[in-house]
Amino acid sequence: MELESFRVGFTPTVFYIPGFITEEEQTQLLNHIYGASGSKWKTLKNRRLQNWGGMVHEKGLVPQELPSWLTKITAKICESSGLFPSAINHVLINEYHPNQGIMAHQDGPAYFPVVAILSLGSPVVMDFSPHLRLRSGDGYISKDQSPCAESYEPERDSFSVLMMPRSLLIFKDDAYSDFLHGISDSPTQCYNQVVNEAEALAYSNEEDSRKDGDKILHRDQTRVSLTCRLVPKVHKNLFKF
Ligand SMILES: O=C(O)CCC(=O)C(=O)O
Ligand SMILES: [Fe+2]
């Protein structure tokens, strides 16, 4: 797979791969996810999640072996992207109902700065906005406070990506460290401005639903995502932290 051909947007570090898995693989993954023990789910205020691969601490991972139904997919992601220096060892599975989302955030420092998100179920829009510390014009001058370092304008530099079921979104480097990412908790989302409209819609039977000229996405199903990452530091023994 030539990753370069899947680059989207203006930040050079976002890749969108439509149809990364088949319908059948999607069904199998959902069966495994919903077949997992009920105690595997952790319920948060605005979504549910399953944590696979062990506990992530600031200083590293206390590992737990990934099940083979997950390593099958993480190995495919590693191989086809060529972006991970060693095997993906952590997968977070998030479940969102149509009125649920995830607050704008940055992924923690324990992870290698490449994220691969596999989407299942309902389509959704993910929004990226420059990190506050890098914004110009509101007191946050620039990266490391250095006068010549890069700064971002939220209006100009924010962007969104439409994530269709079975797609893989990869972001790294600048998009990982200089931007926050999040999903609104609205059951309808506007996708006028997404950076990958052509790529996403080519693979979907999403009807073109418009309101006042806006292209509207109706999240009418549950969405499940697999956030696949590498925690480089692995602690075999919790007490050796
Ligand atoms: O569900 C998603 O697509 C995003 C999840 C995410 O950002 C995270 O788990 O850190
Ligand atoms: Fe995240």
Coordinates of N, CA and C and ligand atoms in Angstrom, one line a residue:
M1 N 0.9 -1.2 0.0 CA 0.0 0.0 0.0 C 0.9 1.3 0.0
E2 N 0.6 2.2 -0.9 CA 1.4 3.4 -0.9 C 0.6 4.5 0.0
L3 N 1.1 4.6 1.2 CA 0.4 5.5 2.1 C 0.3 6.9 1.6
E4 N 1.3 7.4 0.9 CA 1.3 8.8 0.4 C 0.0 9.1 -0.4
S5 N -0.5 8.1 -1.1 CA -1.7 8.4 -2.0 C -2.9 8.6 -1.1
F6 N -2.9 8.3 0.2 CA -4.0 8.5 1.0 C -4.0 9.7 1.9
R7 N -3.0 10.6 1.6 CA -2.9 11.8 2.4 C -4.1 12.7 2.1
V8 N -4.6 13.3 3.2 CA -5.7 14.3 3.0 C -5.5 15.6 3.8
G9 N -6.0 16.7 3.3 CA -5.9 17.9 4.1 C -4.7 18.7 3.8
F10 N -4.5 19.7 4.7 CA -3.4 20.6 4.5 C -2.2 20.3 5.5
T11 N -2.6 19.7 6.6 CA -1.5 19.2 7.5 C -1.0 18.0 6.8
P12 N 0.3 17.9 6.7 CA 0.8 16.8 5.9 C 0.8 15.5 6.6
T13 N 0.1 15.4 7.7 CA 0.3 14.2 8.5 C -1.0 13.5 8.8
V14 N -2.0 13.6 7.9 CA -3.3 12.9 8.0 C -3.5 12.1 6.8
F15 N -3.9 10.8 7.1 CA -4.1 9.9 6.0 C -5.5 9.2 6.2
Y16 N -6.3 9.1 5.1 CA -7.6 8.5 5.2 C -7.7 7.4 4.2
I17 N -7.9 6.1 4.7 CA -8.0 5.0 3.8 C -9.4 4.4 3.8
P18 N -10.1 4.7 2.8 CA -11.5 4.1 2.8 C -11.5 2.6 2.6
G19 N -12.5 1.9 3.1 CA -12.6 0.5 2.9 C -11.4 -0.3 3.3
F20 N -10.8 0.0 4.4 CA -9.6 -0.7 4.9 C -9.9 -2.1 5.2
I21 N -11.1 -2.4 5.7 CA -11.6 -3.7 6.0 C -12.9 -4.0 5.2
T22 N -13.2 -5.3 5.1 CA -14.4 -5.7 4.3 C -15.6 -5.7 5.3
E23 N -16.8 -5.7 4.7 CA -18.0 -5.8 5.4 C -18.0 -7.0 6.4
E24 N -17.4 -8.1 5.9 CA -17.4 -9.3 6.7 C -16.4 -9.2 7.9
E25 N -15.3 -8.5 7.7 CA -14.3 -8.3 8.8 C -15.0 -7.3 9.8
Q26 N -15.8 -6.4 9.3 CA -16.5 -5.4 10.2 C -17.4 -6.2 11.1
T27 N -18.2 -7.1 10.5 CA -19.2 -7.9 11.3 C -18.4 -8.8 12.3
Q28 N -17.3 -9.4 11.9 CA -16.6 -10.2 12.8 C -16.0 -9.4 14.0
L29 N -15.5 -8.3 13.7 CA -15.0 -7.4 14.8 C -16.1 -7.0 15.7
L30 N -17.3 -6.6 15.2 CA -18.4 -6.2 16.1 C -18.8 -7.4 16.9
N31 N -18.8 -8.6 16.3 CA -19.2 -9.8 17.1 C -18.2 -10.0 18.3
H32 N -17.0 -9.9 18.0 CA -16.0 -10.0 19.1 C -16.2 -9.0 20.2
I33 N -16.4 -7.7 19.7 CA -16.5 -6.6 20.7 C -17.7 -6.8 21.5
Y34 N -18.9 -7.1 20.9 CA -20.1 -7.3 21.7 C -20.2 -8.7 22.4
G35 N -19.3 -9.6 22.0 CA -19.2 -10.9 22.6 C -18.3 -10.9 23.9
A36 N -17.6 -9.8 24.1 CA -16.7 -9.7 25.2 C -17.5 -9.6 26.5
S37 N -16.9 -10.0 27.6 CA -17.6 -10.0 28.8 C -18.1 -8.5 29.2
G38 N -19.3 -8.5 29.8 CA -19.9 -7.2 30.1 C -19.0 -6.3 31.0
S39 N -18.1 -7.0 31.8 CA -17.3 -6.2 32.7 C -16.1 -5.6 31.9
K40 N -16.0 -5.9 30.6 CA -14.9 -5.3 29.8 C -15.3 -3.9 29.5
W41 N -16.5 -3.5 29.5 CA -17.0 -2.2 29.2 C -16.8 -1.3 30.4
K42 N -16.2 -0.1 30.1 CA -16.2 0.9 31.2 C -17.1 2.1 30.7
T43 N -18.1 2.4 31.5 CA -19.0 3.5 31.1 C -18.6 4.8 31.5
L44 N -18.4 5.7 30.6 CA -18.1 7.1 30.9 C -19.3 8.0 30.7
K45 N -19.2 9.3 31.0 CA -20.4 10.1 30.9 C -21.0 10.1 29.5
N46 N -20.1 10.2 28.5 CA -20.6 10.4 27.1 C -20.2 9.2 26.2
R47 N -19.8 8.1 26.6 CA -19.5 7.0 25.8 C -19.1 5.8 26.6
R48 N -19.0 4.6 26.0 CA -18.5 3.4 26.7 C -17.2 3.0 26.0
L49 N -16.3 2.4 26.8 CA -15.1 1.9 26.1 C -14.6 0.6 26.7
Q50 N -13.8 -0.1 25.8 CA -13.1 -1.3 26.2 C -11.6 -1.0 26.1
N51 N -10.8 -1.4 27.1 CA -9.4 -1.2 27.0 C -8.7 -2.5 26.8
W52 N -7.9 -2.6 25.7 CA -7.2 -3.8 25.4 C -5.7 -3.6 25.3
G53 N -4.9 -4.5 25.9 CA -3.5 -4.4 25.7 C -2.8 -4.0 27.1
G54 N -3.6 -3.6 28.1 CA -3.0 -3.4 29.4 C -3.3 -1.9 29.8
M55 N -2.8 -1.6 31.0 CA -3.0 -0.2 31.5 C -1.9 0.7 31.1
V56 N -2.3 1.9 30.6 CA -1.4 2.9 30.2 C -1.2 3.8 31.3
H57 N 0.1 3.9 31.7 CA 0.4 4.9 32.8 C 1.3 5.9 32.1
E58 N 1.5 7.0 32.8 CA 2.4 8.1 32.3 C 3.7 7.5 31.8
K59 N 4.2 6.6 32.6 CA 5.6 6.1 32.3 C 5.6 4.9 31.5
G60 N 4.5 4.4 31.0 CA 4.5 3.3 30.1 C 3.3 2.3 30.3
L61 N 3.4 1.2 29.7 CA 2.3 0.2 29.7 C 2.6 -1.0 30.6
V62 N 1.6 -1.3 31.4 CA 1.7 -2.6 32.1 C 0.9 -3.5 31.2
P63 N 1.6 -4.4 30.4 CA 0.9 -5.0 29.3 C 0.0 -6.2 29.6
Q64 N -0.9 -6.4 28.7 CA -1.7 -7.6 28.7 C -1.8 -8.0 27.3
E65 N -1.7 -9.3 27.0 CA -1.6 -9.7 25.6 C -2.9 -9.4 24.9
L66 N -2.8 -8.9 23.6 CA -4.0 -8.6 22.8 C -4.5 -9.9 22.3
P67 N -5.8 -10.1 22.2 CA -6.4 -11.3 21.7 C -6.1 -11.4 20.2
S68 N -6.2 -12.6 19.6 CA -5.8 -12.7 18.2 C -6.7 -12.0 17.2
W69 N -8.0 -11.9 17.6 CA -8.9 -11.1 16.7 C -8.5 -9.7 16.6
L70 N -7.8 -9.2 17.6 CA -7.3 -7.8 17.5 C -5.9 -7.7 16.8
T71 N -5.0 -8.7 17.1 CA -3.7 -8.6 16.5 C -3.8 -8.8 15.0
K72 N -4.8 -9.5 14.6 CA -5.0 -9.7 13.1 C -5.2 -8.3 12.4
I73 N -5.9 -7.5 13.1 CA -6.1 -6.1 12.5 C -4.9 -5.2 12.8
T74 N -4.4 -5.3 14.0 CA -3.2 -4.3 14.3 C -2.0 -4.7 13.4
A75 N -1.8 -6.0 13.2 CA -0.7 -6.4 12.3 C -0.9 -5.8 10.9
K76 N -2.1 -5.9 10.4 CA -2.4 -5.4 9.1 C -2.2 -3.8 9.0
I77 N -2.5 -3.2 10.1 CA -2.3 -1.7 10.2 C -0.8 -1.4 10.2
C78 N 0.0 -2.1 11.0 CA 1.4 -1.9 11.1 C 2.1 -2.1 9.7
E79 N 1.7 -3.3 9.1 CA 2.3 -3.6 7.8 C 2.0 -2.6 6.7
S80 N 0.7 -2.3 6.6 CA 0.3 -1.5 5.5 C 0.7 -0.1 5.7
S81 N 0.8 0.4 6.9 CA 1.1 1.9 7.0 C 2.7 2.0 7.1
G82 N 3.4 1.1 7.6 CA 4.8 1.2 7.7 C 5.2 2.3 8.7
L83 N 4.3 2.8 9.6 CA 4.6 3.9 10.4 C 5.0 3.6 11.9
F84 N 4.8 2.3 12.2 CA 5.0 2.0 13.6 C 6.4 1.2 13.7
P85 N 7.3 1.7 14.6 CA 8.6 1.0 14.7 C 8.5 -0.4 15.3
S86 N 7.4 -0.7 16.1 CA 7.2 -2.1 16.5 C 5.7 -2.3 16.6
A87 N 5.4 -3.5 17.0 CA 3.9 -3.9 16.9 C 3.1 -3.0 17.8
I88 N 1.9 -2.7 17.3 CA 0.9 -2.0 18.1 C 0.5 -2.8 19.3
N89 N 0.6 -2.2 20.5 CA 0.3 -3.0 21.7 C -0.8 -2.5 22.5
H90 N -1.6 -1.5 22.0 CA -2.7 -1.0 22.8 C -3.9 -0.6 21.9
V91 N -5.1 -1.1 22.2 CA -6.3 -0.7 21.4 C -7.4 -0.3 22.4
L92 N -7.9 0.9 22.1 CA -9.0 1.4 22.9 C -10.2 1.3 22.0
I93 N -11.3 0.7 22.5 CA -12.5 0.6 21.7 C -13.6 1.5 22.3
N94 N -14.0 2.5 21.5 CA -15.0 3.4 21.9 C -16.3 3.2 21.3
E95 N -17.4 3.3 22.0 CA -18.7 3.2 21.5 C -19.5 4.5 21.7
Y96 N -20.1 5.0 20.6 CA -20.8 6.2 20.7 C -22.2 6.1 20.1
H97 N -23.2 6.4 20.9 CA -24.6 6.5 20.4 C -24.6 7.9 19.6
P98 N -25.7 8.0 18.8 CA -25.7 9.2 17.9 C -25.6 10.5 18.6
N99 N -26.0 10.6 19.9 CA -25.9 11.9 20.6 C -24.6 11.9 21.5
Q100 N -23.7 11.1 21.2 CA -22.5 11.0 22.0 C -21.2 11.4 21.2
G101 N -20.2 11.9 21.9 CA -19.0 12.2 21.2 C -17.8 12.2 22.2
I102 N -16.7 12.8 21.8 CA -15.5 12.8 22.6 C -15.0 14.3 22.6
M103 N -14.8 14.8 23.8 CA -14.3 16.2 23.9 C -13.0 16.4 23.2
A104 N -12.7 17.6 22.7 CA -11.5 17.9 22.1 C -10.3 17.6 23.0
H105 N -9.4 16.8 22.6 CA -8.3 16.4 23.5 C -7.0 16.0 22.7
Q106 N -6.0 15.9 23.4 CA -4.7 15.4 22.8 C -4.4 14.0 23.4
D107 N -3.9 13.1 22.7 CA -3.6 11.8 23.2 C -2.4 11.9 24.1
G108 N -2.3 11.1 25.1 CA -1.3 11.2 26.1 C 0.2 11.0 25.6
P109 N 1.1 11.4 26.5 CA 2.5 11.4 26.1 C 3.1 9.9 26.1
A110 N 2.4 9.0 26.7 CA 3.0 7.6 26.7 C 3.0 6.9 25.4
Y111 N 2.2 7.5 24.4 CA 2.0 6.8 23.1 C 3.1 7.3 22.1
F112 N 3.5 6.4 21.2 CA 4.3 6.8 20.1 C 3.3 7.7 19.2
P113 N 3.8 8.8 18.7 CA 2.9 9.8 18.1 C 2.3 9.4 16.7
V114 N 1.8 8.3 16.6 CA 1.0 7.9 15.4 C -0.2 7.2 15.9
V115 N -1.4 7.6 15.5 CA -2.7 7.0 15.9 C -3.4 6.4 14.6
A116 N -3.9 5.2 14.8 CA -4.7 4.6 13.7 C -6.1 4.3 14.2
I117 N -7.1 4.9 13.6 CA -8.5 4.7 14.1 C -9.3 4.0 13.0
L118 N -9.8 2.8 13.4 CA -10.6 2.1 12.5 C -12.1 2.3 12.9
S119 N -12.9 2.7 12.0 CA -14.3 3.1 12.3 C -15.3 2.0 11.9
L120 N -16.2 1.7 12.7 CA -17.3 0.7 12.4 C -18.6 1.3 12.7
G121 N -19.7 0.9 12.0 CA -21.0 1.4 12.3 C -21.2 2.7 11.6
S122 N -21.8 3.6 12.4 CA -22.3 4.9 11.9 C -21.1 5.8 11.4
P123 N -21.2 6.6 10.3 CA -20.2 7.6 10.0 C -20.2 8.7 11.0
V124 N -19.1 9.4 11.1 CA -19.0 10.5 12.0 C -18.0 11.5 11.5
V125 N -18.1 12.7 12.0 CA -17.1 13.8 11.6 C -16.2 14.0 12.8
M126 N -14.9 14.0 12.6 CA -13.9 14.3 13.6 C -13.3 15.7 13.3
D127 N -13.3 16.5 14.4 CA -12.8 17.9 14.2 C -11.4 18.0 14.8
F128 N -10.5 18.7 14.1 CA -9.2 19.0 14.6 C -9.0 20.5 14.7
S129 N -8.5 20.9 15.9 CA -8.3 22.4 16.0 C -6.9 22.6 16.7
P130 N -6.2 23.7 16.3 CA -4.9 23.8 16.8 C -4.9 23.9 18.4
H131 N -3.9 23.4 18.9 CA -3.7 23.4 20.4 C -3.6 24.9 20.8
L132 N -4.2 25.2 22.0 CA -4.3 26.5 22.5 C -2.9 27.1 22.6
R133 N -1.9 26.3 23.0 CA -0.6 26.9 23.3 C 0.1 27.3 22.0
L134 N -0.5 26.9 20.8 CA 0.2 27.3 19.6 C -0.6 28.3 18.8
R135 N -1.7 28.8 19.4 CA -2.5 29.8 18.7 C -1.9 31.2 18.8
S136 N -2.0 31.9 17.7 CA -1.5 33.3 17.8 C -2.7 34.1 18.1
G137 N -2.5 35.3 18.6 CA -3.6 36.3 18.7 C -4.3 36.2 20.0
D138 N -4.2 35.2 20.8 CA -4.9 35.2 22.1 C -4.0 34.9 23.3
G139 N -2.8 35.5 23.2 CA -1.9 35.5 24.3 C -0.9 34.3 24.2
Y140 N -1.3 33.3 23.4 CA -0.4 32.1 23.3 C 0.4 32.4 22.0
I141 N 1.6 32.8 22.1 CA 2.3 33.3 21.0 C 2.6 32.2 20.0
S142 N 3.4 31.3 20.4 CA 3.8 30.3 19.4 C 4.5 29.1 20.2
K143 N 4.8 28.1 19.4 CA 5.5 27.0 19.9 C 6.7 27.4 20.7
D144 N 6.8 26.9 21.9 CA 8.0 27.2 22.7 C 8.3 28.7 23.0
Q145 N 7.3 29.5 22.7 CA 7.4 30.9 22.9 C 8.5 31.5 22.0
S146 N 8.9 30.8 21.0 CA 10.0 31.3 20.2 C 9.4 32.2 19.1
P147 N 10.0 33.4 18.8 CA 9.3 34.3 17.9 C 9.2 33.8 16.5
C148 N 10.0 32.9 16.0 CA 9.9 32.5 14.6 C 9.2 31.1 14.5
A149 N 8.8 30.5 15.6 CA 8.2 29.2 15.5 C 6.8 29.4 14.9
E150 N 6.3 28.3 14.5 CA 5.0 28.2 13.8 C 3.9 28.6 14.7
S151 N 2.9 29.3 14.3 CA 1.7 29.5 15.1 C 0.5 29.2 14.2
Y152 N -0.6 29.0 14.8 CA -1.8 28.6 14.1 C -3.0 29.6 14.3
E153 N -3.8 29.7 13.3 CA -5.0 30.5 13.5 C -6.2 29.5 13.5
P154 N -7.0 29.5 14.6 CA -8.0 28.5 14.7 C -8.9 28.5 13.4
E155 N -9.3 29.7 13.0 CA -10.2 29.9 11.9 C -9.7 29.3 10.6
R156 N -8.4 29.6 10.4 CA -7.8 29.2 9.2 C -7.3 27.7 9.2
D157 N -6.9 27.2 10.4 CA -6.2 25.9 10.4 C -7.0 24.8 10.9
S158 N -8.1 25.0 11.5 CA -8.9 23.9 12.0 C -9.4 23.1 10.8
F159 N -9.6 21.9 10.9 CA -10.2 21.1 9.8 C -10.9 19.9 10.4
S160 N -11.7 19.2 9.5 CA -12.5 18.1 9.9 C -12.3 16.9 8.9
V161 N -12.5 15.7 9.4 CA -12.4 14.5 8.6 C -13.7 13.7 8.7
L162 N -14.2 13.2 7.6 CA -15.4 12.4 7.7 C -14.9 10.9 7.8
M163 N -15.4 10.2 8.8 CA -14.9 8.9 9.0 C -16.0 7.9 8.7
M164 N -15.9 7.2 7.6 CA -17.0 6.3 7.2 C -16.7 4.9 7.8
P165 N -17.7 4.1 7.9 CA -17.5 2.8 8.5 C -16.5 2.0 7.6
R166 N -15.6 1.2 8.2 CA -14.6 0.4 7.6 C -13.4 1.2 7.1
S167 N -13.4 2.5 7.4 CA -12.2 3.3 7.0 C -11.2 3.3 8.1
L168 N -9.9 3.7 7.7 CA -8.9 3.8 8.7 C -8.4 5.3 8.6
L169 N -8.3 6.0 9.7 CA -7.8 7.3 9.7 C -6.4 7.2 10.5
I170 N -5.4 7.8 9.9 CA -4.1 7.8 10.6 C -3.7 9.2 10.7
F171 N -3.3 9.6 11.9 CA -2.7 10.9 12.0 C -1.4 10.8 12.9
K172 N -0.5 11.7 12.6 CA 0.8 11.6 13.3 C 1.5 13.0 13.4
D173 N 2.6 13.1 14.0 CA 3.5 14.3 14.0 C 2.7 15.5 14.3
D174 N 2.6 16.5 13.4 CA 2.0 17.8 13.7 C 0.5 17.6 14.1
A175 N -0.2 16.8 13.3 CA -1.6 16.5 13.6 C -1.8 15.9 15.0
Y176 N -0.8 15.2 15.4 CA -0.8 14.5 16.7 C -0.5 15.5 17.9
S177 N 0.6 16.2 17.6 CA 1.1 17.0 18.8 C 0.6 18.5 18.8
D178 N 0.2 19.0 17.6 CA -0.1 20.4 17.6 C -1.7 20.7 17.5
F179 N -2.4 19.6 17.4 CA -3.9 19.7 17.2 C -4.6 18.9 18.3
L180 N -5.8 19.4 18.7 CA -6.7 18.6 19.5 C -7.6 18.0 18.5
H181 N -8.2 16.8 18.9 CA -9.2 16.2 18.1 C -10.4 15.8 18.9
G182 N -11.6 15.8 18.3 CA -12.8 15.5 19.1 C -13.9 15.3 18.1
I183 N -15.0 14.8 18.7 CA -16.2 14.5 18.0 C -17.4 15.1 18.7
S184 N -18.2 15.9 18.0 CA -19.3 16.6 18.7 C -20.4 15.6 19.1
D185 N -21.2 15.9 20.1 CA -22.2 15.0 20.6 C -23.5 15.2 19.9
S186 N -23.5 15.8 18.7 CA -24.7 16.0 18.0 C -25.1 14.9 17.0
P187 N -26.4 14.4 17.0 CA -26.8 13.3 16.1 C -26.8 13.7 14.7
T188 N -26.7 15.0 14.4 CA -26.6 15.5 13.0 C -25.3 16.3 12.9
Q189 N -24.5 16.1 11.9 CA -23.2 16.8 11.8 C -23.1 17.3 10.4
C190 N -22.5 18.5 10.3 CA -22.3 19.1 9.0 C -21.0 18.6 8.4
Y191 N -21.0 18.2 7.1 CA -19.7 17.8 6.6 C -19.3 18.6 5.3
N192 N -19.7 19.9 5.3 CA -19.3 20.8 4.2 C -17.8 20.9 4.0
Q193 N -17.2 21.0 5.2 CA -15.8 21.5 5.2 C -14.8 20.3 5.3
V194 N -15.2 19.1 5.3 CA -14.3 18.0 5.6 C -13.2 17.9 4.5
V195 N -12.0 17.5 4.9 CA -10.9 17.5 3.9 C -10.9 16.3 3.0
N196 N -11.8 15.3 3.3 CA -11.7 14.1 2.5 C -13.1 13.7 2.0
E197 N -13.9 14.7 1.6 CA -15.2 14.5 1.2 C -15.3 13.5 0.0
A198 N -14.5 13.7 -1.0 CA -14.6 12.9 -2.2 C -14.2 11.4 -1.8
E199 N -13.1 11.3 -1.1 CA -12.6 9.9 -0.7 C -13.6 9.2 0.1
A200 N -14.3 9.9 1.1 CA -15.2 9.3 2.0 C -16.5 8.9 1.2
L201 N -17.0 9.8 0.4 CA -18.3 9.6 -0.2 C -18.2 8.6 -1.3
A202 N -17.1 8.4 -1.9 CA -16.9 7.5 -3.0 C -17.2 6.1 -2.5
Y203 N -17.0 5.9 -1.2 CA -17.2 4.5 -0.6 C -18.5 4.4 0.1
S204 N -19.5 5.3 0.0 CA -20.6 5.2 0.8 C -21.9 5.3 0.0
N205 N -23.0 4.9 0.7 CA -24.3 5.1 0.1 C -25.0 6.2 0.9
E206 N -24.2 7.0 1.5 CA -24.8 8.2 2.3 C -25.6 9.0 1.3
E207 N -26.8 9.3 1.7 CA -27.6 10.2 0.8 C -27.2 11.6 1.0
D208 N -27.2 12.4 -0.1 CA -26.8 13.8 0.0 C -28.0 14.5 0.7
S209 N -27.9 14.7 2.0 CA -29.0 15.4 2.6 C -28.6 16.8 2.9
R210 N -29.3 17.8 2.5 CA -28.9 19.2 2.7 C -29.9 20.0 3.4
K211 N -29.5 21.0 4.2 CA -30.3 21.9 4.9 C -29.7 23.3 4.8
D212 N -30.4 24.2 4.2 CA -29.9 25.6 4.0 C -28.5 25.5 3.3
G213 N -28.3 24.6 2.4 CA -27.0 24.5 1.7 C -26.0 23.7 2.4
D214 N -26.2 23.4 3.7 CA -25.2 22.6 4.4 C -25.4 21.1 4.1
K215 N -24.4 20.4 4.0 CA -24.5 18.9 3.8 C -24.5 18.3 5.2
I216 N -25.6 17.6 5.5 CA -25.8 17.1 6.8 C -25.7 15.5 6.9
L217 N -25.0 15.1 7.9 CA -24.8 13.7 8.1 C -25.8 13.3 9.3
H218 N -26.6 12.3 9.1 CA -27.5 11.8 10.2 C -26.8 10.6 10.8
R219 N -26.4 10.7 12.0 CA -25.8 9.6 12.7 C -27.0 8.7 13.3
D220 N -27.4 7.7 12.5 CA -28.6 7.0 12.9 C -28.3 5.7 13.5
Q221 N -27.0 5.3 13.7 CA -26.6 4.1 14.3 C -25.6 4.4 15.3
T222 N -25.2 3.3 16.0 CA -24.1 3.4 17.0 C -22.8 3.4 16.2
R223 N -21.8 4.1 16.6 CA -20.5 4.0 16.0 C -19.5 3.3 17.0
V224 N -18.7 2.5 16.5 CA -17.7 1.8 17.3 C -16.3 2.1 16.7
S225 N -15.4 2.5 17.4 CA -14.0 2.8 16.8 C -13.0 2.0 17.6
L226 N -11.9 1.7 16.8 CA -10.8 1.0 17.4 C -9.6 2.0 17.3
T227 N -9.1 2.5 18.4 CA -8.0 3.4 18.4 C -6.7 2.6 18.7
C228 N -5.9 2.5 17.7 CA -4.8 1.5 17.8 C -3.5 2.3 17.9
R229 N -2.7 2.0 19.0 CA -1.5 2.8 19.2 C -0.4 1.9 19.8
L230 N 0.8 2.5 19.8 CA 2.0 1.8 20.4 C 2.4 2.6 21.6
V231 N 2.6 1.9 22.7 CA 3.2 2.4 23.9 C 4.6 1.9 23.9
P232 N 5.6 2.7 23.6 CA 7.0 2.2 23.4 C 7.6 1.6 24.7
K233 N 7.2 2.2 25.8 CA 7.8 1.7 27.1 C 6.9 0.7 27.7
V234 N 7.4 -0.5 27.9 CA 6.5 -1.6 28.4 C 7.2 -2.0 29.7
H235 N 6.4 -2.1 30.8 CA 6.9 -2.5 32.1 C 6.3 -3.9 32.4
K236 N 7.2 -4.8 32.5 CA 6.8 -6.2 32.8 C 6.2 -6.3 34.2
N237 N 6.7 -5.5 35.0 CA 6.3 -5.6 36.4 C 5.9 -4.2 37.0
L238 N 4.7 -4.1 37.4 CA 4.1 -2.9 37.9 C 5.0 -2.2 39.0
F239 N 5.7 -3.1 39.8 CA 6.5 -2.5 40.9 C 7.8 -2.0 40.5
K240 N 8.1 -2.1 39.2 CA 9.4 -1.6 38.7 C 9.3 -0.2 38.1
F241 N 8.2 0.4 38.3 CA 8.0 1.8 37.8 C 9.0 2.7 38.4
Ligands
LIG1 O1 -13.5 7.4 18.4 C1 -12.6 8.0 17.8 O2 -12.6 8.1 16.6 C2 -11.6 8.8 18.5 C3 -11.1 8.2 19.8 C4 -10.0 8.9 20.4 O3 -9.7 10.0 20.0 C5 -9.2 8.3 21.5 O4 -9.6 7.2 22.0 O5 -8.2 9.0 22.0
FE2 FE -7.8 10.7 20.9

